[in-house]
XYZ file of C-alpha atoms in Angstrom:
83
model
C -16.579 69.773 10.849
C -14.104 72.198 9.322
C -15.439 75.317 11.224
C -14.590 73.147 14.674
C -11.255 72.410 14.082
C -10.209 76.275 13.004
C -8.118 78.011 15.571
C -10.560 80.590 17.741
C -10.652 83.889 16.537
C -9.021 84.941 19.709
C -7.597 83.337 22.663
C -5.229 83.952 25.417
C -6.814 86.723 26.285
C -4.339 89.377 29.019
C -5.608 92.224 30.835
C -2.240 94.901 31.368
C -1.621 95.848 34.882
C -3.035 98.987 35.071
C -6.234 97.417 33.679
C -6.629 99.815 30.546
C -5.732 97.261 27.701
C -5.577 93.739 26.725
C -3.967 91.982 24.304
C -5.146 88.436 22.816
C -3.973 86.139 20.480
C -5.983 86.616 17.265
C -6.601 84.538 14.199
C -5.824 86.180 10.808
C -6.333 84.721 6.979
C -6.063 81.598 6.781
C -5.311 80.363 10.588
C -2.081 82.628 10.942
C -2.117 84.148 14.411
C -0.986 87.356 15.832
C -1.067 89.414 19.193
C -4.132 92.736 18.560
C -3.721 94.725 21.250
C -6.852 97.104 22.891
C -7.674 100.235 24.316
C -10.419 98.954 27.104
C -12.044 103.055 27.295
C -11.780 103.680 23.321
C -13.013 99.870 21.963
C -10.600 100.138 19.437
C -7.090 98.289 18.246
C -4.671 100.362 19.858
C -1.550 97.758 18.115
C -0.335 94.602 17.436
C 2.065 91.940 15.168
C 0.601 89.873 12.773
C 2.446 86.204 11.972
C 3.586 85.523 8.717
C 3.979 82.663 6.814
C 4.549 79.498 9.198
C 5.358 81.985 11.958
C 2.250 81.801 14.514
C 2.110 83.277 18.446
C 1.880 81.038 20.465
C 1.707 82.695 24.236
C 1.901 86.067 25.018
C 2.068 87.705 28.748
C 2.484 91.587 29.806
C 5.579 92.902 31.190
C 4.466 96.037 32.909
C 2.012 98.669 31.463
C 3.419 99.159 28.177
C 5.633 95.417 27.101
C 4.431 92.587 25.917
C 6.473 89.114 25.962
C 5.245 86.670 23.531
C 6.331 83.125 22.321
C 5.954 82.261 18.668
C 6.065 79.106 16.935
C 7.727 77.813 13.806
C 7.162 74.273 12.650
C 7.187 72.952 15.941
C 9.950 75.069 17.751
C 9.253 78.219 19.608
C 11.497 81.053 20.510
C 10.792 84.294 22.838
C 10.328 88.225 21.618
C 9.766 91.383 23.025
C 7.173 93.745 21.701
């Protein structure tokens, strides 16, 4: 039952634009999320923020090619960011 009720080891996932990256919402150790950004051409993480502590992201949307907005979440109350 455990492995069911663990976040997913990505969600949210958000083409850019221009249609050469997308960024998801990832799952680190244990259950913290972050945003991992990727290059669609190269496969590879391209960038990204990782959550600490009981900081998690909880939305994230593209602002143009090259911004990302994202929402995290702290013990029940979110604020806004720019990356």
């Amino acid at each position: 039952i455990e492995a069911f009720m663990r976040a997913p080891l990505m969600s949210s996932a958000r083409l850019s634009p221009d249609g050469r990256h997308y960024a998801a919402i990832v799952s680190w150790d244990a259950d913290q999320r972050g945003i991992a950004v990727m290059d669609i051409d190269a496969a590879q993480r391209v960038g990204g923020l990782r959550g600490g502590g009981d900081i998690d992201v909880a939305r994230l949307w593209w602002h143009g090619n090259e911004r990302l907005l994202f929402q995290i979440a702290k013990e029940n109350r979110f604020a806004y960011g720019l990356m």
